[in-house]
GROMACS .gro file of N, CA and C in nm:
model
  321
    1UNK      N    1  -3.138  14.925 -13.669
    1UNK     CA    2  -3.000  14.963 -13.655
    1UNK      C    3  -2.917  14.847 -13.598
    2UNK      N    4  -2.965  14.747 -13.491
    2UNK     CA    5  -2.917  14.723 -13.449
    2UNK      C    6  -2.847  14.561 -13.519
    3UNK      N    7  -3.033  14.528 -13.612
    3UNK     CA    8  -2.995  14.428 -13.748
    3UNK      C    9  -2.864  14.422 -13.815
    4UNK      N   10  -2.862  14.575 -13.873
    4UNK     CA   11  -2.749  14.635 -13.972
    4UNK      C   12  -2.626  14.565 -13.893
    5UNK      N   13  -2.603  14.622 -13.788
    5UNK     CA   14  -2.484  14.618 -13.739
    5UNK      C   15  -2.449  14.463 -13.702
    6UNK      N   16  -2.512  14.371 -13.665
    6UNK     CA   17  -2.514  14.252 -13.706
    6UNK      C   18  -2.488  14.147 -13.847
    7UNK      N   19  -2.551  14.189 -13.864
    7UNK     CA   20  -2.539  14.209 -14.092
    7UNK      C   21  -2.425  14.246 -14.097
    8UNK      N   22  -2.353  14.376 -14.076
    8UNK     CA   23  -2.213  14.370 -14.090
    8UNK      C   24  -2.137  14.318 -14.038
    9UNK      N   25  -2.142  14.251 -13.906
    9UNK     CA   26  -2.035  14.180 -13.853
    9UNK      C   27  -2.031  14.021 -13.912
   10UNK      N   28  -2.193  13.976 -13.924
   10UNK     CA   29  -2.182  13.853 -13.985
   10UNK      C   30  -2.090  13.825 -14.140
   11UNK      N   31  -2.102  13.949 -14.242
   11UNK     CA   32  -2.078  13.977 -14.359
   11UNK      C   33  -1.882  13.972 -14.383
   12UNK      N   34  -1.855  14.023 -14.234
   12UNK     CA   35  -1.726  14.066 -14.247
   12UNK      C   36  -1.658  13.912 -14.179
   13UNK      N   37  -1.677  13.872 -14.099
   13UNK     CA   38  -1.672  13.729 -14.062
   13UNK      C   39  -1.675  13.624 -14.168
   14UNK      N   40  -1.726  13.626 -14.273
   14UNK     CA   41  -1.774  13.550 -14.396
   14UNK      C   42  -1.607  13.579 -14.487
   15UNK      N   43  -1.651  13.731 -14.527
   15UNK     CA   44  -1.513  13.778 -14.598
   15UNK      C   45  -1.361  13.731 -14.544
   16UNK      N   46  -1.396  13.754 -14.385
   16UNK     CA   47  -1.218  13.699 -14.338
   16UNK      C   48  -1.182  13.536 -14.344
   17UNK      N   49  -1.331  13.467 -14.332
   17UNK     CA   50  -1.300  13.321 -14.348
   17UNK      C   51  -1.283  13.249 -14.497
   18UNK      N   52  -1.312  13.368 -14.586
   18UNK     CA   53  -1.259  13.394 -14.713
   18UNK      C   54  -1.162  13.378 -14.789
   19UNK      N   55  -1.087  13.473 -14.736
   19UNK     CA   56  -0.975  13.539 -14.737
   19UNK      C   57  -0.841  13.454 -14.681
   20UNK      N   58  -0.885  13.362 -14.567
   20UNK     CA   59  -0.762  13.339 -14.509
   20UNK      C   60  -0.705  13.199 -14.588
   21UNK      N   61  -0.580  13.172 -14.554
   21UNK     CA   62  -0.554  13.091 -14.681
   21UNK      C   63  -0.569  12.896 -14.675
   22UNK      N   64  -0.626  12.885 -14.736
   22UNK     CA   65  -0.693  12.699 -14.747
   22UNK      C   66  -0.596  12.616 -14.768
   23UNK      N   67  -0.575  12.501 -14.721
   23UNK     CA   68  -0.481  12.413 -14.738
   23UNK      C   69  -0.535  12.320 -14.867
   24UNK      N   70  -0.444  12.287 -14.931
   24UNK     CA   71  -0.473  12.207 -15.052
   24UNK      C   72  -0.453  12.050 -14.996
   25UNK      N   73  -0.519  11.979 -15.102
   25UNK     CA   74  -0.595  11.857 -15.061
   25UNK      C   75  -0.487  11.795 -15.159
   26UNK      N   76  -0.392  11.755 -15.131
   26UNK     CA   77  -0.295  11.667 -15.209
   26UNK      C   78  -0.340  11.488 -15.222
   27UNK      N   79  -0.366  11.430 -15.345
   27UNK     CA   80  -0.359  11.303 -15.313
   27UNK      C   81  -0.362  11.223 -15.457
   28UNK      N   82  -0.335  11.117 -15.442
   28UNK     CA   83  -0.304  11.027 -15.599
   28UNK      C   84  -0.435  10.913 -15.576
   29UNK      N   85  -0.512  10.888 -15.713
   29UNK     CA   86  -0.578  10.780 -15.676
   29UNK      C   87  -0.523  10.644 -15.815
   30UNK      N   88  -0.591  10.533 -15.785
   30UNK     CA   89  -0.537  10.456 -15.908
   30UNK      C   90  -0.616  10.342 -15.923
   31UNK      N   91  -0.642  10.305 -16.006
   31UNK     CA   92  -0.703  10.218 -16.051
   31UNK      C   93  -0.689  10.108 -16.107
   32UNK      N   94  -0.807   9.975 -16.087
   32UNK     CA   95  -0.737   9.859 -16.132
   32UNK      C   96  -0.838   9.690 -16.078
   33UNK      N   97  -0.779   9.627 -16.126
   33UNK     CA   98  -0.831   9.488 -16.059
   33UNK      C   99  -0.746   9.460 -15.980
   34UNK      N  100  -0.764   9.387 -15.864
   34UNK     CA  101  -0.675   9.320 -15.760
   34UNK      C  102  -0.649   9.195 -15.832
   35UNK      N  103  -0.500   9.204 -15.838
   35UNK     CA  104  -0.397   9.053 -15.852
   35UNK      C  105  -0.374   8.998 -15.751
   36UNK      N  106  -0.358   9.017 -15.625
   36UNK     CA  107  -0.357   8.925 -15.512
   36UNK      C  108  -0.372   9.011 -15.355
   37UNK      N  109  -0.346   8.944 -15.268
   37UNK     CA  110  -0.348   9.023 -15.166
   37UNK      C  111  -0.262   8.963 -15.054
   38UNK      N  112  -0.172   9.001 -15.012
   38UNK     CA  113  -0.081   8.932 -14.900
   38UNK      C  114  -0.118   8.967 -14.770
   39UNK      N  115  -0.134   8.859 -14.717
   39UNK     CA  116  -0.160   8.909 -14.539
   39UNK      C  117  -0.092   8.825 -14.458
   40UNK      N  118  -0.011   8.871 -14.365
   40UNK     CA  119   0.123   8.813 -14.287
   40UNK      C  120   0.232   8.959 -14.224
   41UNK      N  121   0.292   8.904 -14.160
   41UNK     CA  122   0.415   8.995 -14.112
   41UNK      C  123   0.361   9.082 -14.035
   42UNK      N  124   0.331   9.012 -13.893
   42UNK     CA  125   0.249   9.054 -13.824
   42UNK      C  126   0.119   9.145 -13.803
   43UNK      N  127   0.059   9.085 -13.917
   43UNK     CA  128  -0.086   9.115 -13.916
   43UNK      C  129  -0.090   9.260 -14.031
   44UNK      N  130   0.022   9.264 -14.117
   44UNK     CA  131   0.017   9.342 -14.251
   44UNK      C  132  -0.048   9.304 -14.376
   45UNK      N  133  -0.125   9.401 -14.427
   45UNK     CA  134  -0.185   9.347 -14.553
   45UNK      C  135  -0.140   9.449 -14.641
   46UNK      N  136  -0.113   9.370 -14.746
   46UNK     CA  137  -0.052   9.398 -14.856
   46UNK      C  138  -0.144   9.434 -15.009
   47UNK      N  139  -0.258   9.484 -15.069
   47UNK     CA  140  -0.325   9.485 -15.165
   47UNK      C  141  -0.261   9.476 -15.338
   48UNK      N  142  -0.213   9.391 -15.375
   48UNK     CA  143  -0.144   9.430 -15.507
   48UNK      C  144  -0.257   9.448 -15.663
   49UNK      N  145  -0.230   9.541 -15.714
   49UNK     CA  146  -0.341   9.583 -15.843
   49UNK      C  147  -0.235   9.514 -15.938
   50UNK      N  148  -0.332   9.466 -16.079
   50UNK     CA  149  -0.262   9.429 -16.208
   50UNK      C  150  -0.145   9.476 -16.260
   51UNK      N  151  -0.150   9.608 -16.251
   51UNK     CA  152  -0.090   9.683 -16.280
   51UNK      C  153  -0.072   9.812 -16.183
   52UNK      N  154   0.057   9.874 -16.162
   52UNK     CA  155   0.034  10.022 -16.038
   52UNK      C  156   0.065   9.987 -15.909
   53UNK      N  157   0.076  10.073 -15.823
   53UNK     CA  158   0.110  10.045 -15.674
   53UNK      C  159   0.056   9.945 -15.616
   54UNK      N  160   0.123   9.868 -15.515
   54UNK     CA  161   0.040   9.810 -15.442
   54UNK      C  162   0.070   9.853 -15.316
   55UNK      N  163  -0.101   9.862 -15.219
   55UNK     CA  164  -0.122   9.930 -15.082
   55UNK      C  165  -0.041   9.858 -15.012
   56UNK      N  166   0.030   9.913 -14.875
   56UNK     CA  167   0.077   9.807 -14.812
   56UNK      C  168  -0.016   9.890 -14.660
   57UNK      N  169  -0.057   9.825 -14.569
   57UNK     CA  170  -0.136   9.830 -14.433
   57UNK      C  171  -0.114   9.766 -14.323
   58UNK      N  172  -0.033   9.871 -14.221
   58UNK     CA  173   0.023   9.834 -14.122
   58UNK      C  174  -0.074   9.766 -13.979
   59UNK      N  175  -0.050   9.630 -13.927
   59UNK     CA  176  -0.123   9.580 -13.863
   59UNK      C  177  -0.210   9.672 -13.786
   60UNK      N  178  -0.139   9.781 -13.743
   60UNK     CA  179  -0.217   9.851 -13.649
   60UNK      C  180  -0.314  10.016 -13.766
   61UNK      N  181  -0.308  10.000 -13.859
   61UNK     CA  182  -0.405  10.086 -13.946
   61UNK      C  183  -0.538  10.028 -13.937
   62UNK      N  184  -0.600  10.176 -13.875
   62UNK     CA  185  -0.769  10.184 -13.848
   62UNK      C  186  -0.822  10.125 -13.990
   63UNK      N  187  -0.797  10.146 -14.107
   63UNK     CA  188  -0.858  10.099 -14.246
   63UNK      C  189  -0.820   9.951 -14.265
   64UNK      N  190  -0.758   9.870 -14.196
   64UNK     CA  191  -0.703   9.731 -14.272
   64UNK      C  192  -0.809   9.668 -14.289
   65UNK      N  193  -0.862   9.612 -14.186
   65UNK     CA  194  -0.997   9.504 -14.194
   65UNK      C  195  -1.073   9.570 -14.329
   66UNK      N  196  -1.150   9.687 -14.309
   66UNK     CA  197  -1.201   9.701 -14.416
   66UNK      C  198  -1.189   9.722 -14.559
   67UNK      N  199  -1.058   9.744 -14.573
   67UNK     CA  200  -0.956   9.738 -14.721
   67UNK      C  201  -0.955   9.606 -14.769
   68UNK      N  202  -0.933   9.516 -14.649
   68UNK     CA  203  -0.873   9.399 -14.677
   68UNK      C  204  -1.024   9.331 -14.713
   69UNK      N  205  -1.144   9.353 -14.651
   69UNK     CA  206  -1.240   9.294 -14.681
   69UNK      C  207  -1.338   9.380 -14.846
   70UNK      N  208  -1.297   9.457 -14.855
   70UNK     CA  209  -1.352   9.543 -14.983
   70UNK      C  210  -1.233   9.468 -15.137
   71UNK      N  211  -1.100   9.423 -15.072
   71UNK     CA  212  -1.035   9.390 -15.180
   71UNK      C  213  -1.025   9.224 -15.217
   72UNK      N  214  -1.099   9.142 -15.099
   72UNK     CA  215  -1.134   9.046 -15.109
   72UNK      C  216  -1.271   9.033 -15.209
   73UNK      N  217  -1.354   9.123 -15.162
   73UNK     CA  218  -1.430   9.120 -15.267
   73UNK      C  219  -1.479   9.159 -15.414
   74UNK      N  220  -1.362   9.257 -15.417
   74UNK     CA  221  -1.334   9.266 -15.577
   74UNK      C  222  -1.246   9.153 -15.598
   75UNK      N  223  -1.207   9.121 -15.575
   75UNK     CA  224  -1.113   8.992 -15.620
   75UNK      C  225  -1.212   8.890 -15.672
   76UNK      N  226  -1.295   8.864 -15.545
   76UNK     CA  227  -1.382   8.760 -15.600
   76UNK      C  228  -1.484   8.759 -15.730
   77UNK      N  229  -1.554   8.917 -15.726
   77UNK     CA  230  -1.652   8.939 -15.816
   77UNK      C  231  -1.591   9.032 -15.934
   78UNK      N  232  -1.439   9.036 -15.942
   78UNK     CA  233  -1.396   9.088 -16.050
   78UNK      C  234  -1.393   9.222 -16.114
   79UNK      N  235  -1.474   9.310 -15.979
   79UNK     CA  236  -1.493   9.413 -15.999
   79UNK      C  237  -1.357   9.516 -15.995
   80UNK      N  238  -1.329   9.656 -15.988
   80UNK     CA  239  -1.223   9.730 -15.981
   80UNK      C  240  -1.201   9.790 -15.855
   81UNK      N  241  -1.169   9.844 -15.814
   81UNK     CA  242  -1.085   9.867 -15.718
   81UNK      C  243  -1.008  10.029 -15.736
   82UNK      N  244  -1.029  10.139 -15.673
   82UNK     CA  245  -0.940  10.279 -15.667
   82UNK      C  246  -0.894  10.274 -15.531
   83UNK      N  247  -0.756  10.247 -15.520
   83UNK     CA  248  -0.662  10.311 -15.428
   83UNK      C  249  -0.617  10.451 -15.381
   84UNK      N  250  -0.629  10.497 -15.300
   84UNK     CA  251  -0.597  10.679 -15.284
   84UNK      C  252  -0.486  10.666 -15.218
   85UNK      N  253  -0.371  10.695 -15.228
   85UNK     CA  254  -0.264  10.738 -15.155
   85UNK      C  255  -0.220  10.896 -15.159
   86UNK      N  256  -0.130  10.927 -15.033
   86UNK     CA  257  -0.123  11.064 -14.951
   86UNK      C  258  -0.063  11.111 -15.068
   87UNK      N  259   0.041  11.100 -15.099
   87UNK     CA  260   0.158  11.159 -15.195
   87UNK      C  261   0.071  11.216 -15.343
   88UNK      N  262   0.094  11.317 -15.355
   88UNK     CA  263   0.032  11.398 -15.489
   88UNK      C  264   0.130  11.315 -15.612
   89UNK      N  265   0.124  11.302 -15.731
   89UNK     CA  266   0.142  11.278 -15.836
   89UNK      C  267   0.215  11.151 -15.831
   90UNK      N  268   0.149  11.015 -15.803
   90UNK     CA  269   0.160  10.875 -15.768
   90UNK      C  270   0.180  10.843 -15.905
   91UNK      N  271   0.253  10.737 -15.957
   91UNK     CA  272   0.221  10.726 -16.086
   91UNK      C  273   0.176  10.565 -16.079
   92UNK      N  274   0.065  10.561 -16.133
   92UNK     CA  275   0.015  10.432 -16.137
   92UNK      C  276   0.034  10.330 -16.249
   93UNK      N  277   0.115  10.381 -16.319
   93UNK     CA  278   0.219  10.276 -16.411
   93UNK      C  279   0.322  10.160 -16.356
   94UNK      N  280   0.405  10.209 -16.194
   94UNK     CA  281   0.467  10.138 -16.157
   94UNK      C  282   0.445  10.078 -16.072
   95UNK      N  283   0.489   9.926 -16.062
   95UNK     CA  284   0.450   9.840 -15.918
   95UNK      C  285   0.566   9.874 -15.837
   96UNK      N  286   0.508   9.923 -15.730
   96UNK     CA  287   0.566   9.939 -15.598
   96UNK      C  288   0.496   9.957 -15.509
   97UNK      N  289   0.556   9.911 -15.338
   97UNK     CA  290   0.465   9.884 -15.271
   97UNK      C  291   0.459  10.051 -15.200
   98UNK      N  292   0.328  10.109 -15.175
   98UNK     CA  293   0.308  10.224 -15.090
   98UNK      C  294   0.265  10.210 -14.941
   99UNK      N  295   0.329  10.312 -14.890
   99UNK     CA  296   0.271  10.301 -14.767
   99UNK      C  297   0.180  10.406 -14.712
  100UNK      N  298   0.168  10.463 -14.797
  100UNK     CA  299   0.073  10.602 -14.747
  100UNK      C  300  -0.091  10.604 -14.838
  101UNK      N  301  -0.113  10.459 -14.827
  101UNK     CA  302  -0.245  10.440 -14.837
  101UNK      C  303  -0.363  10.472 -14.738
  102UNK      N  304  -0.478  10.571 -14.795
  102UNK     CA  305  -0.555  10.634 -14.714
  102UNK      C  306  -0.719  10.606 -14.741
  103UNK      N  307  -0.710  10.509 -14.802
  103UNK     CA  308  -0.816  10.474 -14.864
  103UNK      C  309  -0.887  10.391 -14.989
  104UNK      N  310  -1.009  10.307 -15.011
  104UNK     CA  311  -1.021  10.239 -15.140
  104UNK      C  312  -1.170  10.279 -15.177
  105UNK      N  313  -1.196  10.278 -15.284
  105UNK     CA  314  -1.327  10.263 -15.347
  105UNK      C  315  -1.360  10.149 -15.388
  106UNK      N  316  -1.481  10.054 -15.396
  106UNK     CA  317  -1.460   9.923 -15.457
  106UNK      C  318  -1.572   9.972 -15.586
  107UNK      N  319  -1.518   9.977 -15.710
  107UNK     CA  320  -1.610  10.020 -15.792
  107UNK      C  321  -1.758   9.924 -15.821
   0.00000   0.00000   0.00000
């Protein structure tokens, strides 16, 4: 009896964390080779793709060093490069610089 009644509270706990409502995961990613990379203006790095946004990374962003060192090395070995920025429906047709870069993949 006392299982059961456990069983139901676990069961109903499950259902309400269910039920309650999820935040959606908004974000744009994009793709590309790195055309250059600017670093200056007090310790800002700048990532520009061939084509599509380019990241911009404020001296004091926890991700710079390692953006900046992941896009150094697609640069070198020619590999690609996915940018994620915050903003839902990014269009990666146009160059402009973003600032709500949250991340890279180095393919």
């Amino acid at each position: 009896m006392e299982l059961g009644k456990h069983l139901r509270r676990g069961i109903l706990a499950v259902l309400i964390a269910c039920a309650a409502p999820a935040s959606a995961f908004a974000y744009s990613e994009c793709s590309g080779k790195v055309q250059r990379i600017w670093i200056g203006d007090s310790g800002s790095v700048w990532i520009f793709l061939q084509s599509g946004p380019a990241a911009a990374l404020s001296a004091n962003d926890p991700n710079r060093e390692g953006a900046l060192a992941a896009a150094m090395s697609a640069q070198a070995t020619g590999r690609n490069v996915t940018l994620r920025f915050s903003a839902d429906s990014v269009s990666c047709s146009v160059q402009v610089a973003r600032f709500d870069f949250v991340g890279m993949y180095l393919e």
